[in-house]
Every structure is written in structure tokens, then in C-alpha cells.
mmCIF file of C-alpha atoms in Angstrom:
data_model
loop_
_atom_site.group_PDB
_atom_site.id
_atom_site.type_symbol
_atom_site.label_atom_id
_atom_site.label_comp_id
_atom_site.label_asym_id
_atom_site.label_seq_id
_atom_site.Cartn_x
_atom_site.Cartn_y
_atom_site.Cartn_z
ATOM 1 C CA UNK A 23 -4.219 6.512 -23.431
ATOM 2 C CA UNK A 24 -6.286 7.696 -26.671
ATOM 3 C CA UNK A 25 -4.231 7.844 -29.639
ATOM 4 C CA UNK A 26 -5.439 10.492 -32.225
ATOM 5 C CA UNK A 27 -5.415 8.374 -35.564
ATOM 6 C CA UNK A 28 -4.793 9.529 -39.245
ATOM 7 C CA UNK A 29 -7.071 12.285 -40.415
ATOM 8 C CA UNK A 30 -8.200 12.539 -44.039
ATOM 9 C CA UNK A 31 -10.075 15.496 -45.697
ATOM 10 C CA UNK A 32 -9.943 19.111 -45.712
ATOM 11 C CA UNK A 33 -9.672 20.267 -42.068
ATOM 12 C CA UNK A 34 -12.965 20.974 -40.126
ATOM 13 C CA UNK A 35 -13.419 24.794 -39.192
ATOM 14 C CA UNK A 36 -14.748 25.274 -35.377
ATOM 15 C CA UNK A 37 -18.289 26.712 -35.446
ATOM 16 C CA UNK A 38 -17.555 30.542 -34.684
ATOM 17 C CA UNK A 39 -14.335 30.688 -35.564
ATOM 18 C CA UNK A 40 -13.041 33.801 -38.099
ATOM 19 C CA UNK A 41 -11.359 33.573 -41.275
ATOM 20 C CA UNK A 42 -8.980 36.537 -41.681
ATOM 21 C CA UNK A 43 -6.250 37.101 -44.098
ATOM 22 C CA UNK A 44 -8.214 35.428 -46.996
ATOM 23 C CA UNK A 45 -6.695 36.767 -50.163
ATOM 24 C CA UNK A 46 -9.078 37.653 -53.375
ATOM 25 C CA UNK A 47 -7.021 36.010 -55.477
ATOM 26 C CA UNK A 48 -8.122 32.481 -55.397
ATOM 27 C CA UNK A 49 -6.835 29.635 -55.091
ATOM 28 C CA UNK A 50 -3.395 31.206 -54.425
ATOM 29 C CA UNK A 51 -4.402 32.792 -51.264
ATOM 30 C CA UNK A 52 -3.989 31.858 -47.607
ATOM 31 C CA UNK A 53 -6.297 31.335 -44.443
ATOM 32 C CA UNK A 54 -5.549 31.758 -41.579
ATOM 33 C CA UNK A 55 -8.121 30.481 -38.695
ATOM 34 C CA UNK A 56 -8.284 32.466 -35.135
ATOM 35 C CA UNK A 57 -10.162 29.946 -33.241
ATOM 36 C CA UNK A 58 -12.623 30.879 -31.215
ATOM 37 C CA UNK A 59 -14.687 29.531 -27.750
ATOM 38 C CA UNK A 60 -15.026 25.581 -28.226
ATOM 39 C CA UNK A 61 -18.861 25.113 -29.684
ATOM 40 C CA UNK A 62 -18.279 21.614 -31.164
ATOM 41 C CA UNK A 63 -16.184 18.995 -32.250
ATOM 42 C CA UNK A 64 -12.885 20.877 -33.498
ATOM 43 C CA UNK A 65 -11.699 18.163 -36.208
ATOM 44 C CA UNK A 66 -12.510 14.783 -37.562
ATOM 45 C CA UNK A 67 -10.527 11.711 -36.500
ATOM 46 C CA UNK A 68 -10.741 8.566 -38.804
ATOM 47 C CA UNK A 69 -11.303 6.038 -36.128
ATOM 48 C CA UNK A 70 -12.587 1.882 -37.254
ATOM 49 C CA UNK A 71 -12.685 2.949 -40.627
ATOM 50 C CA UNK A 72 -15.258 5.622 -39.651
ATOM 51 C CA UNK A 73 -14.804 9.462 -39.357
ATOM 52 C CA UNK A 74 -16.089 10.875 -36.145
ATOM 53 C CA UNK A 75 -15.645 13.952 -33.912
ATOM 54 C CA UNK A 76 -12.330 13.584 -31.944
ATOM 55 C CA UNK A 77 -13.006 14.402 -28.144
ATOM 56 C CA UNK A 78 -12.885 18.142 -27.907
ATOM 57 C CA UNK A 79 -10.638 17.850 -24.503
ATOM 58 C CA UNK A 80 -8.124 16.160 -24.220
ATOM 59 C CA UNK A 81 -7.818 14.050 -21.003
ATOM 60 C CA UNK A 82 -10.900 14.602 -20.375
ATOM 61 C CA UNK A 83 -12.092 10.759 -19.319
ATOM 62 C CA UNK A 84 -14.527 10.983 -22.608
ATOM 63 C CA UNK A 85 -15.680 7.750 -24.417
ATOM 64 C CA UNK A 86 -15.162 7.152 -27.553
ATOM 65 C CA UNK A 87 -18.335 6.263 -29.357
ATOM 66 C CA UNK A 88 -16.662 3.634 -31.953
ATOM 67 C CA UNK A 89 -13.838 2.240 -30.218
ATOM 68 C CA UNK A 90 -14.909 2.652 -26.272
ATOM 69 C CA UNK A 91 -11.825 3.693 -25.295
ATOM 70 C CA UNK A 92 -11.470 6.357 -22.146
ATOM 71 C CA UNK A 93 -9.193 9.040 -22.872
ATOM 72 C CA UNK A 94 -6.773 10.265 -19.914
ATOM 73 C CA UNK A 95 -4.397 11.820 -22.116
ATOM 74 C CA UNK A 96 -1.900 10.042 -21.830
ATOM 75 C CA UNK A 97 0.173 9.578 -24.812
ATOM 76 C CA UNK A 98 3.473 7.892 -26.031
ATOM 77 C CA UNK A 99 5.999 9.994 -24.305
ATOM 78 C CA UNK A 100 4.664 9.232 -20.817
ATOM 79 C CA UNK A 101 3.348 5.430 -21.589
ATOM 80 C CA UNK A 102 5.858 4.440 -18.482
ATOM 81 C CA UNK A 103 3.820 6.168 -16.097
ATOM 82 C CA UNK A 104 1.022 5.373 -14.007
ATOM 83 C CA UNK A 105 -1.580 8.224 -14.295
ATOM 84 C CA UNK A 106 -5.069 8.769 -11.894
ATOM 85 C CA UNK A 107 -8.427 8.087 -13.050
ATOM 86 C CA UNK A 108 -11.211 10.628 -12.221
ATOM 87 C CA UNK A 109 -12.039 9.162 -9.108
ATOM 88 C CA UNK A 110 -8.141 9.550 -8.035
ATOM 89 C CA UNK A 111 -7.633 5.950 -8.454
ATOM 90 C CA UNK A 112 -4.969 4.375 -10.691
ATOM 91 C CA UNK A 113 -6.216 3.409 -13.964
ATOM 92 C CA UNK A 114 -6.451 -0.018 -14.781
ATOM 93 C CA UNK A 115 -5.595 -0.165 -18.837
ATOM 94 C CA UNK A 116 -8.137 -1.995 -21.443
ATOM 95 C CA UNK A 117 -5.270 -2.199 -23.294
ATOM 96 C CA UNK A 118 -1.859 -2.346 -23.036
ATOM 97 C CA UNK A 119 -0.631 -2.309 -19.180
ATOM 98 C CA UNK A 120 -3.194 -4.288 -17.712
ATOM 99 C CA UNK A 121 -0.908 -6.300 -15.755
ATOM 100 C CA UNK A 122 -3.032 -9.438 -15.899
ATOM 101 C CA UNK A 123 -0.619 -11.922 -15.971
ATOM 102 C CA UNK A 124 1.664 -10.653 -12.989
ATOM 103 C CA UNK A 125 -1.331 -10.208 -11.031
ATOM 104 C CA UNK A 126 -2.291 -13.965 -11.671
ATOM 105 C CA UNK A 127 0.836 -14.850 -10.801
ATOM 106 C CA UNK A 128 1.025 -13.025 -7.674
ATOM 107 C CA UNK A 129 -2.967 -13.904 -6.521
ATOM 108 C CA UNK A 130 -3.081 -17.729 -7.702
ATOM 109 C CA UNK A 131 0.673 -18.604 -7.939
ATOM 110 C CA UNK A 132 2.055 -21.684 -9.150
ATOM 111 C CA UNK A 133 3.514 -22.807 -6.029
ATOM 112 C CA UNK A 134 4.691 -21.181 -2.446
ATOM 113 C CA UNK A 135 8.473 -21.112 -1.196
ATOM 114 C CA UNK A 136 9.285 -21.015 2.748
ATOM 115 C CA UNK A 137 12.124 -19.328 3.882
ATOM 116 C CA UNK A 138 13.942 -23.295 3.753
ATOM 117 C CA UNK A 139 14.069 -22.807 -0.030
ATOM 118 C CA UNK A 140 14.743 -19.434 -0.386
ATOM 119 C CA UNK A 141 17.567 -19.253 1.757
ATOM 120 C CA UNK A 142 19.192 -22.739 0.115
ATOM 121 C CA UNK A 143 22.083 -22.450 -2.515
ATOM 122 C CA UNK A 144 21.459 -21.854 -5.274
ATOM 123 C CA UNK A 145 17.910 -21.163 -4.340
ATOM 124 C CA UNK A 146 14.430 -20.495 -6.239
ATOM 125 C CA UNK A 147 14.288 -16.948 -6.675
ATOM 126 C CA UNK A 148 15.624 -15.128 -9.416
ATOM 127 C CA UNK A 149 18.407 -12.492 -9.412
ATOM 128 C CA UNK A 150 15.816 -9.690 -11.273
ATOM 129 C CA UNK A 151 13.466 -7.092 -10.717
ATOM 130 C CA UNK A 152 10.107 -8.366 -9.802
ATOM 131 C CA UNK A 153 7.390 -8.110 -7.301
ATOM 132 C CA UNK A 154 6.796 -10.441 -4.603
ATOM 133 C CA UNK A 155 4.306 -11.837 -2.312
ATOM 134 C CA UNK A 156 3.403 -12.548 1.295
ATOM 135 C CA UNK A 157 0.867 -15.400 2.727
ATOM 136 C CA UNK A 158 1.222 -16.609 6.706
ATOM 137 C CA UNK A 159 -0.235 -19.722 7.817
ATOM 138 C CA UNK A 160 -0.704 -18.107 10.732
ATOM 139 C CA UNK A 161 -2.408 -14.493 11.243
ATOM 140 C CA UNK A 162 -0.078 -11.717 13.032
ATOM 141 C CA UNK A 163 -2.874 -10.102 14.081
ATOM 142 C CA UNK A 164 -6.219 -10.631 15.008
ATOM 143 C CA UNK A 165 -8.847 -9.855 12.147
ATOM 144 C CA UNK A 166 -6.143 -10.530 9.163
ATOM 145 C CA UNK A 167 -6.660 -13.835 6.747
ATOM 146 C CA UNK A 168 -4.625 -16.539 7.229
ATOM 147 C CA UNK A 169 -3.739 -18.060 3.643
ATOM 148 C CA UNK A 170 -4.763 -14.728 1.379
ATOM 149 C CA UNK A 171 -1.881 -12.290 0.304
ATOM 150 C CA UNK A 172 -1.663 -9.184 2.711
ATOM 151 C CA UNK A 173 1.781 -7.514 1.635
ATOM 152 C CA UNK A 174 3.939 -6.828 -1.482
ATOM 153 C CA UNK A 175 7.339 -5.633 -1.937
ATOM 154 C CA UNK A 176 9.344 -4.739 -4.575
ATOM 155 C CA UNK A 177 13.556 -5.013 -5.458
ATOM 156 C CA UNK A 178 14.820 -2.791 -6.888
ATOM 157 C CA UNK A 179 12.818 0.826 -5.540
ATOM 158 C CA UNK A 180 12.643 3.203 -8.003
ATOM 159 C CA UNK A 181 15.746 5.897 -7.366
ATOM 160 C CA UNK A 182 15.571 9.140 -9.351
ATOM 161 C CA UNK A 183 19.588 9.546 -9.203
ATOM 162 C CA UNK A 184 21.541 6.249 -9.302
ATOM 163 C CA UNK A 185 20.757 2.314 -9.782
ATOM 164 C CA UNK A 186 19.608 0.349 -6.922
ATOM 165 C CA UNK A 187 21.828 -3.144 -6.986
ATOM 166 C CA UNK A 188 18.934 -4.865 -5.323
ATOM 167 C CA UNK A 189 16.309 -7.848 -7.099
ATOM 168 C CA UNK A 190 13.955 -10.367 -5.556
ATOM 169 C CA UNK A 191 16.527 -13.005 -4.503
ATOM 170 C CA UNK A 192 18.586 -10.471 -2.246
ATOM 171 C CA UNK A 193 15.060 -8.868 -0.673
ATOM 172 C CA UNK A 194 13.325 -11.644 -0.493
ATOM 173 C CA UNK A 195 16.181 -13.899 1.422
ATOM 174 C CA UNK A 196 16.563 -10.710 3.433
ATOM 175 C CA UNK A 197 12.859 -10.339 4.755
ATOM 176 C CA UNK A 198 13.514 -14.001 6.024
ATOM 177 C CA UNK A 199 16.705 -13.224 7.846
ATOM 178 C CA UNK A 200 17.190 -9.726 7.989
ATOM 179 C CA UNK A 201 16.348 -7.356 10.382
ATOM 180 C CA UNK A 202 13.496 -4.764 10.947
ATOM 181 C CA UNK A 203 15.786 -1.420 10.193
ATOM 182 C CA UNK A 204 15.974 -3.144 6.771
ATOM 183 C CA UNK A 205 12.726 -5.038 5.789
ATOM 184 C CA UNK A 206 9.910 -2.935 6.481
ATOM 185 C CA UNK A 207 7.991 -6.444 6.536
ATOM 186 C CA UNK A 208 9.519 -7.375 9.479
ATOM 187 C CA UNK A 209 8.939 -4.383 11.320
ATOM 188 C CA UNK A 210 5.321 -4.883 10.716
ATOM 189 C CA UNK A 211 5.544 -8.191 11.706
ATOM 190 C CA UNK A 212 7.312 -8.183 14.671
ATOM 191 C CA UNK A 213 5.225 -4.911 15.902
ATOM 192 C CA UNK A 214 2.074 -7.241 15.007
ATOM 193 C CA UNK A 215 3.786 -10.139 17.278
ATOM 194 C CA UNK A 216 4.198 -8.001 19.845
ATOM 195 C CA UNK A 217 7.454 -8.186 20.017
ATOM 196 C CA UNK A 218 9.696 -5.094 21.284
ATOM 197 C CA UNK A 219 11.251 -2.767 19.157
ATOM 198 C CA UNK A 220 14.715 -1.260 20.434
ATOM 199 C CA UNK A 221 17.328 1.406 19.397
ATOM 200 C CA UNK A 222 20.528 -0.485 18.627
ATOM 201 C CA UNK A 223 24.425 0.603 17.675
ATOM 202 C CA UNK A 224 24.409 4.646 17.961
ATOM 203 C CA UNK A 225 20.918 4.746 18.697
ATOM 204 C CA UNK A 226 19.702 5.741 15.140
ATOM 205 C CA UNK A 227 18.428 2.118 14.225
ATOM 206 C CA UNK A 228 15.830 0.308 15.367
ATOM 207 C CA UNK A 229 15.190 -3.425 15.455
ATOM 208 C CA UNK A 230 14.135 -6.390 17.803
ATOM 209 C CA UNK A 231 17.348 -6.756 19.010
ATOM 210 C CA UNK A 232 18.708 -10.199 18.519
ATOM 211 C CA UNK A 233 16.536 -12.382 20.276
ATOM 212 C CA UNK A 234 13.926 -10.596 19.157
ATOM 213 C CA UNK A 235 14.961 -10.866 15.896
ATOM 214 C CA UNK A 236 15.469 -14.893 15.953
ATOM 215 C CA UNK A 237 12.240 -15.313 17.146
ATOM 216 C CA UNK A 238 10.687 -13.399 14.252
ATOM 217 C CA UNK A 239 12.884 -15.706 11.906
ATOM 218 C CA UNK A 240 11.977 -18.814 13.261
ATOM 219 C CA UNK A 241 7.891 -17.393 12.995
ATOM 220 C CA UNK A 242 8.291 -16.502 9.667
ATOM 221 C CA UNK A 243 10.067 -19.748 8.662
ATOM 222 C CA UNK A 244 7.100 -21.782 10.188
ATOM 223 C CA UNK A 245 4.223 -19.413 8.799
ATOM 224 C CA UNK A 246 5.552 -17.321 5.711
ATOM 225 C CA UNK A 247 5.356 -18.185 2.486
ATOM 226 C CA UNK A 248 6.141 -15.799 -0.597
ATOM 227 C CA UNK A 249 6.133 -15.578 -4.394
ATOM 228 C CA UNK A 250 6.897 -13.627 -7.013
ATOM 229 C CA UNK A 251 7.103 -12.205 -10.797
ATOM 230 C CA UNK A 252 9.790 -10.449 -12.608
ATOM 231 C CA UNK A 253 8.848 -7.345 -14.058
ATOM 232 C CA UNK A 254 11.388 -4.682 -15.451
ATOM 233 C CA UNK A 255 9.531 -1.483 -13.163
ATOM 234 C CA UNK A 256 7.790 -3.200 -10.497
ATOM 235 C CA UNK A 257 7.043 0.307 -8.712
ATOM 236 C CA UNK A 258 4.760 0.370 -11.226
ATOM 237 C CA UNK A 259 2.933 -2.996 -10.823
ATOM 238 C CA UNK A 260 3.487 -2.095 -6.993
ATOM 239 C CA UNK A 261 1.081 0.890 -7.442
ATOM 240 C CA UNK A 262 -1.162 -1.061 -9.238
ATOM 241 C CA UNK A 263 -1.600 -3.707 -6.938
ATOM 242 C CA UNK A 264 -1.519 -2.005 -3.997
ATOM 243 C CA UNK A 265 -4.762 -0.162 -5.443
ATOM 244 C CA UNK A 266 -6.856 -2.887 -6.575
ATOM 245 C CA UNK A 267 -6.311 -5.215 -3.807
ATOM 246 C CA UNK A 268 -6.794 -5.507 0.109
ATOM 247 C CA UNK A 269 -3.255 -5.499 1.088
ATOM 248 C CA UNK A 270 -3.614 -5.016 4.725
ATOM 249 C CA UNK A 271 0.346 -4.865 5.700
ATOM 250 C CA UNK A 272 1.063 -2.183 2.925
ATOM 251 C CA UNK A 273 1.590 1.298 4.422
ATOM 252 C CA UNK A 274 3.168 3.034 1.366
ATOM 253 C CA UNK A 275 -0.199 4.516 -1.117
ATOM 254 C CA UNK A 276 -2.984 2.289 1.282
ATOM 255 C CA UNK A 277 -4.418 4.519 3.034
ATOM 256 C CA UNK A 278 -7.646 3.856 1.444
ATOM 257 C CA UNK A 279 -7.120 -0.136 3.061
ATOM 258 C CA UNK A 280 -9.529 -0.208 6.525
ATOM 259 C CA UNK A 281 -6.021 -1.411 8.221
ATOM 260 C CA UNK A 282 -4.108 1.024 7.443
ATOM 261 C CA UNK A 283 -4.795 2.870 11.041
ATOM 262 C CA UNK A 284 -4.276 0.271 12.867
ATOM 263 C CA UNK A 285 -1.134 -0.987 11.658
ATOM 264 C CA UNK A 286 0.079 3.080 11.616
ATOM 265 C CA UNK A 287 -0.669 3.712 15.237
ATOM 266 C CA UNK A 288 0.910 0.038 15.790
ATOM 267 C CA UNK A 289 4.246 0.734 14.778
ATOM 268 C CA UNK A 290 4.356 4.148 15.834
ATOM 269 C CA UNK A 291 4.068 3.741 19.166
ATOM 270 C CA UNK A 292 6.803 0.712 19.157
ATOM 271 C CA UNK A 293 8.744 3.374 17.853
ATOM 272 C CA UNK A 294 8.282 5.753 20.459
ATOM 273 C CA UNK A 295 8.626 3.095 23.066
ATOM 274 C CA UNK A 296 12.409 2.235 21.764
ATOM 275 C CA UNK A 297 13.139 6.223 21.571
ATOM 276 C CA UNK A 298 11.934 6.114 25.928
ATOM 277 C CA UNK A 299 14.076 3.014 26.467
ATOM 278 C CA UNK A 300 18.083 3.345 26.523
ATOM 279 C CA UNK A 301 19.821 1.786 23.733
ATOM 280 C CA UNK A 302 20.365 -2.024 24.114
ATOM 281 C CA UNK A 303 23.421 -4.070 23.979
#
């Protein structure tokens, strides 16, 4: 985000461009500038005390040769978003939302909780919106670290027409005792675990059934451990993160991760295994 400072000084006229309307009269008349083909810099910008060309496009990914900054054009009114660099990666901010702290607290946290704590009263995790974390003593899969964190979530999701009521504490103490139609974690889990995915109720939902589902509880409260940060938009962290790291367990914007595949083709095929089997009790 390049903010265009104060300018100072009569206004720079764009090599080429035509003065018309100029009035003989002095210094009462008016001009009027038709600009023409950009052939320079098209105004001075007083930037570090110095006046220098202002990049002639915005948006453009120029440097700025006193302060270093990239422009992307982005400015004030869209600050909140999350814009692509030139390489169609998310840009990571010199400045501003670098998200240093959240992503300390998410790669070398404080302490790990097991699903023990999370799921006593009153229990560790915060009633906010955050992002949280996923290690597993043990790996689900072969070829996936045991220890390093391989999947983030975030409460609430980002709804364009109404407020989500969710925040860590009720996602996070659902992921440990929930079910896979509701905690896309455990469905990646359990389809990891090879355990067997079913159509339940009407049909319409999938998940490991119960004892399917207890056994994936009592794996995760050996082996999982989580963390977490509060942050007021954590879709935006999410994006963020899910960028710059190896998250091997995030589908959602990783398809650049060398897992994604796999774990795709995983889960869709559990899926199309429940839809051949009849719905179970």
C-alpha cells in the first residue's frame, strides 16, 4: 500500500502534454492541461523530506527509490483486504499487516492444550475470533511430520450476509468431539486413518458413524494438540498463513502445497464409497 504524500510546488506538466485555453491576459487567465501519452514522471511527490517522481502507475509493483516501499495500490479504503502480489501470491506487508506476532504465536506457541483441557469447564480457550492450530504426536499419514503444524482453522468464517455466532472455544472443543459433517479436520483425519466414511440420518450427511467417530476422538485426544491467537478477521490471517507455510491438511487456497492431491483424491473417494453403501443406522 503506497500512500501518495503531500505535494508542494507548482504542479509538474507531463512532457507532451498541450496547453489550451491560455488567456492573453495574464495572470488572470486559466490553463487547462489535456494530457497526453505517459512520457515521464506525471507529478512530484514529497517523499523523506525529498521531492521525487511519484510512480507513473499506480499498482504497478514499482519501488520507491527513497522509501523502498512496493506499490500494489492499495490504499485506505480497501486496507482490510488481502490483495495478490505479481507472482499471484498474497503479499506479505513491510509495514502494517505483517502478522508477525500471530504467526509466532501460532509456529512457536507458548504452550500446547489436548483435547483434556479444552473440553474441561471453564476451559483454556477463549470465547473470540482467532485462528488456531493443529500438531499430532502421531502422523495420520505416511510422509506428514509428526510435531510441526499441518492445519489451521478459523471461528468465525467470514459470511457476506449475517454474523456467524461461532469463536475458537466452540470450534476448537468441536474438532475434538464433533463429528466429520461438521469439522472438516476430522474428515481429513479420519479419511487419513482409514477409517470409513458413511451417509447417516436422510442420507445427506456424512460421517464415521459412531464408532467410527469415538475412535477418531479417542486418537485425537492421545495425539492432537492445538493452539491459538485471537484476531478480529482471522480469514484474513487464514489466507496469509495458509500461503507462506506448508500446511499439508489445508484444502481451502493450498493447492500450491505438494499434498494437496493426495489428500483431494483421499477424501473424495471416501465420499463416493459412502454414496455406494446404504445409509447406516
Amino acid at each position: 500500500m503506497h500512500r501518495l504524500s503531500d505535494r508542494s510546488g507548482p504542479p509538474v506538466v507531463r512532457p507532451g502534454a498541450r496547453q489550451v485555453g491560455h488567456s492573453s491576459g495574464g495572470s488572470s487567465g486559466r490553463v487547462r492541461r489535456r494530457p497526453a501519452p505517459f512520457a515521464g514522471p506525471a507529478r512530484v511527490t514529497r517523499t523523506a523530506g525529498q521531492d521525487v517522481p511519484a510512480h507513473p502507475v499506480r499498482g504497478g509493483y514499482e519501488i520507491c527509490p527513497v522509501c523502498f516501499w512496493e506499490d500494489d495500490g492499495q490504499d485506505d479504503q480497501d486496507a482490510d483486504a488481502v490483495p495478490r502480489g505479481p507472482q499471484d501470491r498474497w503479499v506479505w506487508w513491510g509495514g502494517g499487516m505483517t502478522f508477525e506476532a500471530e504467526r509466532a504465536a501460532l509456529l512457536e506457541p507458548g504452550r500446547l492444550w489436548s483435547a483434556g483441557e479444552v473440553l474441561g469447564k471453564p476451559g483454556p480457550v477463549p470465547a473470540v475470533p482467532g485462528v488456531y492450530g493443529w500438531r499430532f504426536g502421531a502422523a495420520p499419514y505416511d510422509g506428514l511430520a509428526v510435531g510441526e503444524l499441518l492445519y489451521v482453522g478459523i471461528a468465525p468464517r467470514r459470511m457476506a450476509n449475517r454474523t456467524s455466532r461461532q469463536h475458537l472455544r466452540s470450534r476448537v472443543r468441536y474438532h475434538f468431539r464433533g463429528n466429520a459433517e461438521g469439522s472438516t479436520l476430522r474428515l481429513t483425519l479420519g479419511c487419513l486413518l482409514g477409517l470409513e466414511l458413511r451417509r447417516v440420518g436422510s442420507g445427506r450427511r456424512m460421517t464415521f458413524g459412531v464408532r467410527g467417530e469415538a475412535e477418531l476422538s479417542a486418537w485425537m485426544a492421545e495425539h492432537a494438540r492445538v493452539c491459538w491467537v485471537a484476531y478480529p478477521k482471522p480469514w484474513l490471517l487464514e489466507s496469509a498463513l495458509i500461503t507462506g507455510l506448508d500446511l499439508p491438511l489445508n484444502l481451502d487456497q493450498n493447492k500450491h502445497n505438494a499434498f494437496h492431491p493426495t489428500l483431494k483424491a483421499l477424501r473424495a473417494a471416501a465420499r463416493q464409497r459412502a454414496r455406494e453403501l446404504p445409509i447406516s443406522g
